[in-house]
Tab-separated table of C-alpha atoms and ligand atoms in Angstrom:
chain	number	residue	atom	x	y	z
A	10	MET	CA	-0.001	0.171	0.041
A	11	SER	CA	1.483	3.710	-1.214
A	12	ILE	CA	1.713	5.809	2.182
A	13	GLY	CA	1.874	9.441	1.185
A	14	LYS	CA	5.100	11.260	1.034
A	15	PHE	CA	5.782	14.526	2.699
A	16	PRO	CA	7.589	17.094	0.752
A	17	LYS	CA	11.341	17.697	0.842
A	18	ASP	CA	11.265	20.568	3.081
A	19	PHE	CA	8.558	19.241	5.411
A	20	LEU	CA	8.974	21.137	8.827
A	21	TRP	CA	9.025	18.436	11.412
A	22	GLY	CA	9.593	19.641	15.131
A	23	GLY	CA	7.610	20.610	18.266
A	24	ALA	CA	6.043	23.345	20.253
A	25	VAL	CA	6.103	24.820	23.321
A	26	SER	CA	4.970	28.469	24.838
A	27	ALA	CA	6.541	31.209	26.859
A	28	SER	CA	4.413	31.151	29.849
A	29	GLN	CA	4.758	27.570	30.226
A	30	CYS	CA	8.398	26.490	30.109
A	31	GLU	CA	10.389	30.027	30.313
A	32	GLY	CA	10.211	30.784	33.965
A	33	ALA	CA	11.867	33.647	35.386
A	34	TYR	CA	8.562	35.461	35.663
A	35	ASP	CA	10.230	38.626	37.292
A	36	VAL	CA	13.462	38.465	35.677
A	37	GLY	CA	15.006	40.809	32.996
A	38	GLY	CA	12.239	43.653	33.859
A	39	LYS	CA	9.071	40.973	32.859
A	40	GLY	CA	5.801	42.360	33.896
A	41	LEU	CA	3.553	40.255	35.651
A	42	SER	CA	1.002	38.070	33.087
A	43	THR	CA	-2.145	36.611	33.073
A	44	ALA	CA	-0.422	33.292	33.191
A	45	ASP	CA	1.309	34.333	36.022
A	46	ILE	CA	-1.265	34.736	38.745
A	47	LEU	CA	-2.775	31.032	38.149
A	48	PRO	CA	-2.430	28.301	40.446
A	49	GLY	CA	-1.897	24.556	39.568
A	50	GLY	CA	-4.681	21.538	40.034
A	51	LYS	CA	-8.431	22.011	40.398
A	52	THR	CA	-8.848	25.088	41.097
A	53	ARG	CA	-7.244	26.596	37.875
A	54	ILE	CA	-10.026	25.109	35.289
A	55	PRO	CA	-12.730	27.178	35.885
A	56	LEU	CA	-10.304	30.161	36.751
A	57	LEU	CA	-9.128	29.977	32.755
A	58	GLN	CA	-12.845	30.897	32.046
A	59	TYR	CA	-14.040	33.152	35.283
A	60	ALA	CA	-10.603	34.783	36.701
A	61	LYS	CA	-12.143	36.799	39.490
A	62	PRO	CA	-11.066	35.084	42.178
A	63	ALA	CA	-7.627	34.809	41.000
A	64	LEU	CA	-7.044	38.103	40.994
A	65	ALA	CA	-8.091	38.272	44.944
A	66	THR	CA	-6.079	35.231	46.056
A	67	VAL	CA	-2.334	34.558	46.870
A	68	TYR	CA	-1.820	30.617	46.322
A	69	ASP	CA	0.894	28.889	47.636
A	70	TYR	CA	2.564	27.635	43.878
A	71	TYR	CA	2.334	29.369	40.716
A	72	PRO	CA	3.483	27.006	38.131
A	73	SER	CA	4.352	29.408	35.699
A	74	HIS	CA	7.034	31.403	37.940
A	75	GLU	CA	9.713	28.780	37.090
A	76	GLY	CA	8.724	26.774	34.708
A	77	ILE	CA	10.956	24.345	33.407
A	78	ASP	CA	13.392	26.965	33.349
A	79	PHE	CA	13.645	27.296	29.853
A	80	TYR	CA	14.837	30.663	30.386
A	81	HIS	CA	17.903	29.898	31.637
A	82	ARG	CA	18.429	26.166	30.363
A	83	TYR	CA	17.210	27.164	26.445
A	84	LYS	CA	21.059	26.031	24.872
A	85	GLU	CA	20.614	22.791	26.503
A	86	ASP	CA	17.050	22.550	25.306
A	87	ILE	CA	17.386	23.392	21.782
A	88	ALA	CA	20.693	21.228	21.525
A	89	LEU	CA	18.376	18.146	22.313
A	90	LEU	CA	16.080	19.031	19.815
A	91	ALA	CA	18.518	19.596	17.302
A	92	GLU	CA	19.901	16.120	18.415
A	93	MET	CA	16.338	14.630	17.049
A	94	GLY	CA	16.846	16.631	14.173
A	95	PHE	CA	13.904	19.358	14.486
A	96	LYS	CA	13.313	21.214	11.551
A	97	ALA	CA	11.430	23.603	13.132
A	98	PHE	CA	10.869	24.957	16.888
A	99	ARG	CA	7.486	26.864	17.641
A	100	THR	CA	7.575	29.004	20.811
A	101	SER	CA	5.679	32.152	21.945
A	102	ILE	CA	7.079	35.615	23.019
A	103	ALA	CA	6.165	36.693	26.409
A	104	TRP	CA	4.548	40.050	25.800
A	105	SER	CA	5.485	41.019	29.402
A	106	ARG	CA	8.503	40.398	28.599
A	107	ILE	CA	8.634	42.693	25.980
A	108	PHE	CA	6.120	45.234	27.014
A	109	PRO	CA	5.717	44.670	30.887
A	110	LYS	CA	2.591	46.540	31.395
A	111	GLY	CA	1.779	46.318	27.610
A	112	ASP	CA	0.895	50.231	27.328
A	113	GLU	CA	4.367	51.302	27.568
A	114	GLU	CA	5.886	53.578	24.540
A	115	GLU	CA	8.888	51.624	24.188
A	116	PRO	CA	9.765	47.932	24.381
A	117	ASN	CA	11.652	46.501	27.305
A	118	GLU	CA	15.241	46.050	25.638
A	119	GLU	CA	16.424	43.306	28.224
A	120	GLY	CA	13.366	41.260	27.206
A	121	LEU	CA	14.381	41.579	23.653
A	122	LYS	CA	18.063	40.478	24.540
A	123	PHE	CA	16.609	37.393	25.592
A	124	TYR	CA	14.764	36.642	22.579
A	125	ASP	CA	17.797	37.341	20.556
A	126	ALA	CA	19.622	34.979	22.162
A	127	LEU	CA	17.209	32.410	22.045
A	128	LEU	CA	16.390	32.968	18.216
A	129	ALA	CA	20.087	33.042	17.045
A	130	GLU	CA	20.518	29.672	19.040
A	131	VAL	CA	17.503	28.272	17.150
A	132	VAL	CA	18.786	29.583	14.106
A	133	ARG	CA	22.196	28.162	14.824
A	134	GLN	CA	21.104	24.746	15.488
A	135	GLY	CA	19.306	24.467	11.894
A	136	MET	CA	15.752	25.187	13.159
A	137	GLU	CA	13.039	27.456	11.512
A	138	PRO	CA	11.546	29.439	14.259
A	139	VAL	CA	7.800	29.241	14.396
A	140	ILE	CA	6.935	32.489	16.065
A	141	THR	CA	3.274	32.653	17.774
A	142	ILE	CA	2.870	36.669	18.996
A	143	SER	CA	0.034	35.966	21.856
A	144	HIS	CA	0.086	32.527	23.071
A	145	PHE	CA	-2.449	32.462	26.536
A	146	GLU	CA	-0.836	35.339	28.661
A	147	MET	CA	-1.126	39.240	28.145
A	148	PRO	CA	0.451	41.704	30.621
A	149	LEU	CA	-1.895	41.816	33.634
A	150	HIS	CA	-2.138	45.528	33.664
A	151	LEU	CA	-3.630	45.239	30.636
A	152	VAL	CA	-6.921	43.318	32.022
A	153	LYS	CA	-6.907	45.311	35.174
A	154	GLU	CA	-6.572	48.672	33.895
A	155	TYR	CA	-8.315	48.469	30.303
A	156	GLY	CA	-10.524	45.355	30.801
A	157	GLY	CA	-8.567	43.044	28.405
A	158	TRP	CA	-9.344	42.256	24.295
A	159	LEU	CA	-12.700	44.107	25.271
A	160	ASN	CA	-11.029	47.308	24.894
A	161	PRO	CA	-10.305	48.641	21.547
A	162	ARG	CA	-7.029	50.488	22.688
A	163	VAL	CA	-5.302	47.111	23.629
A	164	VAL	CA	-5.648	46.561	19.885
A	165	GLU	CA	-3.315	49.173	19.348
A	166	PHE	CA	-1.028	48.137	22.322
A	167	TYR	CA	-1.071	44.415	19.903
A	168	GLU	CA	0.531	46.308	17.105
A	169	ARG	CA	2.955	48.065	18.728
A	170	TYR	CA	4.141	44.667	20.213
A	171	ALA	CA	3.510	42.909	16.726
A	172	ARG	CA	5.542	45.881	15.046
A	173	VAL	CA	8.676	45.927	17.524
A	174	LEU	CA	8.832	41.592	16.679
A	175	LEU	CA	8.376	41.683	13.105
A	176	ALA	CA	10.857	44.484	12.619
A	177	ARG	CA	13.552	43.143	14.942
A	178	TYR	CA	13.594	39.391	13.740
A	179	ARG	CA	12.501	39.417	10.228
A	180	THR	CA	15.690	38.034	8.873
A	181	GLN	CA	15.718	35.278	11.378
A	182	VAL	CA	11.999	34.439	11.522
A	183	LYS	CA	9.789	33.200	8.585
A	184	TYR	CA	6.804	31.627	10.180
A	185	TRP	CA	4.288	34.235	12.389
A	186	ILE	CA	1.369	32.714	14.214
A	187	THR	CA	-0.526	35.855	15.424
A	188	PHE	CA	-2.640	34.379	18.030
A	189	ASN	CA	-2.633	30.942	19.330
A	190	GLU	CA	-6.114	29.008	19.502
A	191	ILE	CA	-7.946	32.196	18.786
A	192	ASN	CA	-11.425	30.560	19.266
A	193	MET	CA	-10.024	29.985	22.994
A	194	THR	CA	-11.333	32.994	23.657
A	195	LEU	CA	-14.837	31.647	23.507
A	196	HIS	CA	-14.113	28.767	25.634
A	197	ALA	CA	-11.538	29.894	28.066
A	198	PRO	CA	-12.398	34.076	28.213
A	199	PHE	CA	-9.864	34.921	31.003
A	200	ILE	CA	-6.568	33.051	29.427
A	201	GLY	CA	-7.987	33.754	25.663
A	202	GLY	CA	-9.020	37.044	25.949
A	203	GLY	CA	-7.821	38.886	29.478
A	204	LEU	CA	-11.584	38.841	30.066
A	205	ILE	CA	-13.162	38.976	33.743
A	206	ILE	CA	-16.350	37.352	32.980
A	207	GLU	CA	-18.681	37.512	36.219
A	208	ASN	CA	-21.839	35.838	35.028
A	209	ASP	CA	-23.164	34.562	31.926
A	210	ASP	CA	-25.812	37.122	31.817
A	211	ASP	CA	-23.563	39.085	29.211
A	212	ARG	CA	-21.062	36.347	28.005
A	213	ALA	CA	-21.686	35.808	24.497
A	214	GLN	CA	-21.862	39.876	24.325
A	215	LYS	CA	-18.045	40.253	26.093
A	216	VAL	CA	-16.457	37.264	23.947
A	217	TYR	CA	-17.708	38.154	20.766
A	218	GLN	CA	-16.752	41.864	21.217
A	219	ALA	CA	-13.256	40.767	22.399
A	220	ALA	CA	-13.116	38.339	19.714
A	221	HIS	CA	-13.693	40.821	17.288
A	222	ASN	CA	-10.882	42.989	18.552
A	223	GLN	CA	-9.090	40.455	18.084
A	224	LEU	CA	-9.388	39.504	14.900
A	225	VAL	CA	-8.764	43.130	13.908
A	226	ALA	CA	-5.421	43.229	15.596
A	227	SER	CA	-4.462	39.964	13.770
A	228	ALA	CA	-5.055	41.461	10.601
A	229	ARG	CA	-3.024	44.742	11.587
A	230	ALA	CA	-0.325	42.244	12.673
A	231	VAL	CA	-0.139	40.820	9.058
A	232	ILE	CA	-0.404	44.150	7.536
A	233	ALA	CA	1.919	45.295	9.686
A	234	ALA	CA	4.071	42.270	8.399
A	235	ARG	CA	3.838	42.685	4.899
A	236	GLU	CA	5.256	46.273	5.442
A	237	LEU	CA	7.966	45.224	8.082
A	238	ALA	CA	8.932	41.896	6.920
A	239	PRO	CA	7.536	41.065	3.519
A	240	GLU	CA	9.666	37.614	2.953
A	241	ALA	CA	7.411	36.771	6.314
A	242	LYS	CA	4.561	33.802	6.350
A	243	ILE	CA	2.023	34.735	8.421
A	244	GLY	CA	-0.715	32.551	9.795
A	245	CYS	CA	-3.970	32.243	11.960
A	246	MET	CA	-4.192	29.392	14.466
A	247	LEU	CA	-7.086	27.436	15.494
A	248	ALA	CA	-7.626	24.862	18.354
A	249	GLY	CA	-9.173	22.468	15.684
A	250	GLY	CA	-11.137	18.986	15.933
A	251	PRO	CA	-14.278	18.783	14.601
A	252	TYR	CA	-17.842	17.880	15.781
A	253	TYR	CA	-19.491	14.891	14.563
A	254	PRO	CA	-23.165	14.349	14.945
A	255	GLN	CA	-24.098	12.280	17.430
A	256	THR	CA	-26.887	10.269	15.164
A	257	PRO	CA	-27.875	10.674	11.666
A	258	ASN	CA	-30.778	12.871	12.911
A	259	PRO	CA	-30.964	15.942	10.693
A	260	GLU	CA	-31.052	17.865	13.986
A	261	ASP	CA	-27.863	16.470	15.122
A	262	VAL	CA	-26.179	16.932	11.816
A	263	PHE	CA	-26.868	20.510	11.762
A	264	ALA	CA	-26.137	20.879	15.427
A	265	ALA	CA	-22.663	19.461	14.531
A	266	MET	CA	-22.273	22.004	11.673
A	267	ALA	CA	-23.552	24.737	13.871
A	268	MET	CA	-21.086	23.858	16.647
A	269	ASP	CA	-18.106	23.588	13.984
A	270	ARG	CA	-19.144	26.899	12.663
A	271	GLN	CA	-18.529	28.483	16.139
A	272	ASN	CA	-14.837	27.526	16.120
A	273	LEU	CA	-14.451	27.868	12.005
A	274	PHE	CA	-15.492	31.744	12.280
A	275	PHE	CA	-12.794	32.774	13.215
A	276	ALA	CA	-10.668	31.412	10.417
A	277	ASP	CA	-13.441	32.239	7.838
A	278	VAL	CA	-12.504	36.095	8.969
A	279	GLN	CA	-8.493	35.505	8.628
A	280	VAL	CA	-8.791	33.607	6.016
A	281	ARG	CA	-11.326	35.410	3.864
A	282	GLY	CA	-11.534	39.139	4.981
A	283	SER	CA	-14.974	39.243	6.176
A	284	TYR	CA	-17.598	38.086	8.270
A	285	PRO	CA	-19.215	35.146	7.265
A	286	SER	CA	-23.018	35.448	6.690
A	287	TYR	CA	-24.338	33.048	8.914
A	288	MET	CA	-23.179	35.069	11.772
A	289	GLN	CA	-25.640	37.573	11.329
A	290	ARG	CA	-28.471	35.369	12.749
A	291	PHE	CA	-26.271	33.878	15.551
A	292	PHE	CA	-25.652	37.294	17.154
A	293	ARG	CA	-29.088	38.375	16.391
A	294	GLU	CA	-30.592	35.654	17.741
A	295	ARG	CA	-28.272	36.194	20.971
A	296	ASN	CA	-28.395	39.943	21.675
A	297	VAL	CA	-25.071	40.377	20.331
A	298	GLU	CA	-23.817	43.560	18.819
A	299	ILE	CA	-20.671	43.782	17.334
A	300	LYS	CA	-19.245	47.195	16.647
A	301	ILE	CA	-17.308	47.293	13.296
A	302	THR	CA	-16.214	50.421	12.119
A	303	ALA	CA	-15.705	50.871	8.045
A	304	ALA	CA	-11.949	51.167	9.044
A	305	GLU	CA	-11.875	47.873	10.453
A	306	LYS	CA	-14.208	46.126	7.580
A	307	GLU	CA	-11.096	47.481	5.499
A	308	ILE	CA	-8.137	46.270	7.714
A	309	LEU	CA	-10.267	42.522	7.698
A	310	ARG	CA	-10.200	42.720	4.192
A	311	ARG	CA	-6.645	43.723	3.663
A	312	GLY	CA	-4.876	41.528	6.566
A	313	THR	CA	-5.657	37.921	5.250
A	314	VAL	CA	-3.231	35.197	6.477
A	315	ASP	CA	-0.847	33.121	4.219
A	316	PHE	CA	-1.562	29.752	5.987
A	317	VAL	CA	-3.501	28.129	8.701
A	318	SER	CA	-2.446	26.516	11.636
A	319	PHE	CA	-4.097	24.375	14.265
A	320	SER	CA	-4.047	22.424	16.985
A	321	TYR	CA	-5.480	18.690	17.365
A	322	TYR	CA	-5.972	16.838	20.255
A	323	MET	CA	-9.560	15.346	19.792
A	324	SER	CA	-12.779	15.393	17.936
A	325	HIS	CA	-15.857	16.308	19.811
A	326	VAL	CA	-19.189	15.220	19.686
A	327	ALA	CA	-23.041	17.323	19.147
A	328	THR	CA	-26.247	16.569	20.022
A	329	ALA	CA	-29.225	18.640	19.469
A	330	GLN	CA	-30.091	17.984	22.743
A	331	LYS	CA	-29.400	20.659	25.477
A	332	GLN	CA	-26.118	19.732	27.482
A	333	SER	CA	-25.741	19.996	30.990
A	334	ASN	CA	-22.937	22.621	30.494
A	335	GLY	CA	-21.489	20.129	28.276
A	336	VAL	CA	-18.197	19.687	29.777
A	337	ASP	CA	-17.154	15.839	28.747
A	338	GLY	CA	-14.081	14.275	29.865
A	339	VAL	CA	-12.138	15.508	32.756
A	340	LEU	CA	-10.785	18.745	31.694
A	341	ASN	CA	-11.933	19.559	28.477
A	342	LEU	CA	-12.700	22.776	27.355
A	343	PHE	CA	-15.074	22.195	24.424
A	344	ALA	CA	-18.731	21.315	25.146
A	345	SER	CA	-19.196	17.627	23.835
A	346	ALA	CA	-21.222	14.605	24.325
A	347	PRO	CA	-19.367	11.177	24.764
A	348	ASN	CA	-18.236	9.292	21.848
A	349	PRO	CA	-18.608	5.380	22.436
A	350	TYR	CA	-16.282	4.680	19.496
A	351	LEU	CA	-12.940	6.221	21.142
A	352	THR	CA	-10.761	5.360	23.918
A	353	LYS	CA	-9.762	8.286	26.249
A	354	SER	CA	-6.111	9.831	27.603
A	355	GLU	CA	-5.781	9.319	31.511
A	356	TRP	CA	-7.201	13.346	31.616
A	357	GLY	CA	-10.348	12.070	29.436
A	358	TRP	CA	-9.227	13.359	26.171
A	359	PRO	CA	-10.467	11.014	23.298
A	360	ILE	CA	-8.013	9.776	21.079
A	361	ASP	CA	-9.054	10.161	17.430
A	362	PRO	CA	-6.620	9.929	14.925
A	363	LEU	CA	-8.896	9.696	11.758
A	364	GLY	CA	-10.153	13.229	12.983
A	365	LEU	CA	-6.865	14.477	12.472
A	366	ARG	CA	-7.587	13.464	8.634
A	367	TYR	CA	-10.736	14.786	8.670
A	368	THR	CA	-9.842	18.265	10.215
A	369	LEU	CA	-7.029	18.824	7.539
A	370	ASN	CA	-9.380	17.662	4.887
A	371	GLN	CA	-12.185	19.822	5.853
A	372	LEU	CA	-9.569	23.025	6.259
A	373	TYR	CA	-8.228	22.510	2.825
A	374	ASP	CA	-11.985	21.980	1.104
A	375	ARG	CA	-12.625	25.246	3.060
A	376	TYR	CA	-9.758	27.634	2.821
A	377	GLN	CA	-7.290	26.115	-0.119
A	378	LYS	CA	-4.193	27.356	2.004
A	379	PRO	CA	-1.450	25.666	3.396
A	380	LEU	CA	-2.052	24.040	6.725
A	381	PHE	CA	0.308	23.586	9.545
A	382	ILE	CA	-0.572	21.430	12.414
A	383	VAL	CA	1.583	23.500	15.223
A	384	GLU	CA	0.073	21.130	17.689
A	385	ASN	CA	-0.905	17.550	18.858
A	386	GLY	CA	0.059	15.002	21.359
A	387	LEU	CA	-0.838	12.909	24.028
A	388	GLY	CA	-0.576	14.020	27.890
A	389	ALA	CA	0.181	10.998	29.624
A	390	LYS	CA	1.917	10.398	33.161
A	391	ASP	CA	5.408	8.679	32.701
A	392	GLN	CA	7.455	6.672	34.586
A	393	VAL	CA	11.134	6.917	34.997
A	394	GLU	CA	12.755	3.066	35.210
A	395	ALA	CA	15.467	2.029	37.888
A	396	ASP	CA	17.873	2.257	35.086
A	397	GLY	CA	16.584	5.782	34.749
A	398	THR	CA	14.900	5.208	30.800
A	399	ILE	CA	11.358	6.063	29.901
A	400	ASN	CA	9.716	3.817	28.286
A	401	ASP	CA	6.650	5.757	26.663
A	402	GLU	CA	5.289	3.817	24.265
A	403	TYR	CA	1.412	4.931	24.667
A	404	ARG	CA	3.134	8.128	23.448
A	405	ILE	CA	4.826	6.860	20.461
A	406	SER	CA	1.458	4.909	19.662
A	407	TYR	CA	-0.375	7.943	19.434
A	408	LEU	CA	1.761	10.147	17.810
A	409	ARG	CA	2.319	7.233	15.309
A	410	ASP	CA	-1.509	6.662	14.660
A	411	HIS	CA	-1.546	10.679	14.067
A	412	ILE	CA	1.320	10.824	11.597
A	413	ARG	CA	-0.377	8.335	9.621
A	414	ALA	CA	-3.439	10.105	9.122
A	415	MET	CA	-1.741	12.868	8.363
A	416	GLN	CA	0.006	10.989	5.761
A	417	GLU	CA	-3.492	9.676	4.300
A	418	ALA	CA	-4.191	13.542	4.144
A	419	VAL	CA	-1.205	14.478	2.097
A	420	GLU	CA	-2.711	11.594	-0.242
A	421	ASP	CA	-5.768	12.601	-0.361
A	422	GLY	CA	-4.233	16.169	-1.897
A	423	VAL	CA	-4.167	18.217	1.042
A	424	ASP	CA	-1.159	20.738	1.147
A	425	VAL	CA	0.540	20.021	5.024
A	426	ILE	CA	3.411	22.440	5.126
A	427	GLY	CA	4.511	20.866	8.711
A	428	TYR	CA	3.956	19.204	12.237
A	429	THR	CA	5.261	20.496	15.464
A	430	PRO	CA	3.778	18.232	18.354
A	431	TRP	CA	2.882	20.111	21.431
A	432	GLY	CA	5.229	20.464	24.427
A	433	CYS	CA	8.147	18.403	22.638
A	434	ILE	CA	10.094	18.939	26.093
A	435	ASP	CA	7.865	18.382	29.017
A	436	LEU	CA	6.363	21.558	30.266
A	437	VAL	CA	3.343	22.996	32.575
A	438	SER	CA	0.037	22.000	31.456
A	439	LEU	CA	-2.108	24.495	30.404
A	440	SER	CA	-5.544	23.749	31.182
A	441	THR	CA	-4.559	22.002	35.061
A	442	GLY	CA	-1.284	23.628	35.726
A	443	GLU	CA	0.610	19.965	36.474
A	444	MET	CA	4.093	18.899	35.164
A	445	ALA	CA	2.461	15.159	35.757
A	446	LYS	CA	0.472	15.502	32.591
A	447	ARG	CA	3.524	15.457	30.002
A	448	TYR	CA	3.881	15.462	26.238
A	449	GLY	CA	7.553	15.736	25.771
A	450	PHE	CA	10.310	13.573	23.785
A	451	VAL	CA	12.516	15.224	26.706
A	452	TYR	CA	11.345	14.344	30.281
A	453	VAL	CA	12.009	17.366	32.743
A	454	ASP	CA	12.475	16.277	36.364
A	455	ARG	CA	10.002	18.378	38.232
A	456	ASP	CA	6.904	17.630	39.768
A	457	ASP	CA	3.236	19.363	40.469
A	458	GLN	CA	4.505	20.637	43.777
A	459	GLY	CA	8.035	22.616	42.046
A	460	LYS	CA	10.164	20.030	43.124
A	461	GLY	CA	12.803	17.939	41.535
A	462	THR	CA	16.125	18.984	39.959
A	463	LEU	CA	14.983	19.897	36.359
A	464	LYS	CA	17.342	17.657	34.690
A	465	ARG	CA	16.537	16.474	31.083
A	466	ILE	CA	16.315	12.634	30.438
A	467	ARG	CA	15.563	11.541	26.511
A	468	LYS	CA	12.580	8.918	26.530
A	469	LYS	CA	11.906	6.233	24.097
A	470	SER	CA	9.785	8.583	21.994
A	471	PHE	CA	12.829	10.788	21.460
A	472	TYR	CA	14.818	8.102	19.791
A	473	TRP	CA	11.628	7.007	17.709
A	474	TYR	CA	10.971	10.731	16.655
A	475	LYS	CA	14.533	10.879	15.338
A	476	LYS	CA	13.827	8.494	13.435
A	477	VAL	CA	10.337	9.495	12.181
A	478	ILE	CA	12.258	12.875	10.945
A	479	ALA	CA	15.260	11.166	9.275
A	480	THR	CA	13.506	9.323	7.288
A	481	ASN	CA	11.091	12.224	6.346
A	482	GLY	CA	7.990	10.093	7.904
A	483	GLN	CA	8.499	6.482	6.089
A	484	GLU	CA	9.791	4.877	9.152
A	485	LEU	CA	7.037	4.987	11.770
B	168	BG6	C1	-3.511	23.850	23.597
B	168	BG6	C2	-2.809	24.778	24.144
B	168	BG6	O1	-4.769	24.735	23.924
B	168	BG6	O2	-3.225	22.865	24.178
B	168	BG6	C3	-1.404	25.031	24.832
B	168	BG6	O3	-2.174	25.631	22.832
B	168	BG6	C4	-1.880	23.620	25.684
B	168	BG6	O4	-1.168	25.853	25.089
B	168	BG6	C5	-2.337	22.645	25.040
B	168	BG6	O5	-0.915	23.411	26.502
B	168	BG6	C6	-2.378	21.264	26.125
B	168	BG6	O6	-3.250	21.028	26.917
B	168	BG6	P1	-3.147	20.998	28.307
B	168	BG6	O7	-4.008	21.585	29.395
B	168	BG6	O8	-2.670	19.683	28.400
B	168	BG6	O9	-1.620	21.639	28.426
């Protein structure tokens, strides 16, 4: 049986984000960010949506404050990734390192110096940096003083920040992503949009107005990139994963389409440059009124992206029946009915490789833009054996099945440009703040209380992925 061949310059690599790995939360003039006030453990998940208690509480432990100390150990870490043969490395820049409060006129030179050095190292090791401008953190000051993304002034601050990055790194960075999982503003308004939602009465109004401001900001960054870094490719990014209908009942089938549209709406705007017509009725029926000026319409029209990137962890199930706030699985922020055909991870996330092929086909049919899978992976507990090895066969098996699905999509004719699995080196979980939920090829000795030597250990999957890259995906 023929298997899809990946293009010769396919971007094999891995992904992390600043607030989940760097640590050094108050070093080099960095300001406090939204990620820095979140605790670990069970109390964290509701805070991603309703963050008010986090602003008023002092917790014993904040996982982002030290992360995995990537800030001080990045050379060693990048060398490990280079040893696997990485062609690309995706990370984000911490906005609060560059503009500690967010509303300053001038950037913090010390913060920029850190990324000068980091990017130089990534390039020196032969990897293409893939940079997310905003990945689930923003200066806390912008939340407290301006109300986060609800305030159009934040669009200006973001553009100023994006312009600094685009101008400074135009020669090192070709691939830029404006916002990580921009649709997460709907599902996790605090971490996605810096929003303090107190009750659900005006939630739709707030999240969609904030999302609109982010869409305008994204388009402004694209326009700035055309001017400042004309060689750059700039993309949008979705939390991907399709909704399947629970039954062939047309009501369920339609519900699945409606749920998909809630997420695809963002890319519809970022790729096509205007709001899709289906949103008019959606807003009207929810009494949502988005203020869109003529100037903003023009910005959206001009600021369309070069590629579409997405994370893929799971598929979801839609039903026309009302869900009881619908959170299935322990820690999945997307409403979903259970899918009896799929097994689940230890954290209750359904495992569905075919859903990746489905998503790739769906997005390519819809947009005909190059696609980039910038996150995928299995969060699992790892065991260090007495001889110091880590035999993470379960992770290999998950990734193998997903890479096969990606190969099938290549055979289907989809233009996939790269694959950067999530948390290539173990890091702090976004949803739970745990270290125990590990994704990496490289193990980091640190636990959920922040104890451990921070020593790095190559897992079995490290050697496996190295071979996958060396054979351009032919040996799995
Ligand atoms: C994505 C995010 O939602 O999923 C990452 O972009 C996150 O920041 C990843 O870490 C995995 O989620 P979690 O909750 O297992 O860390």
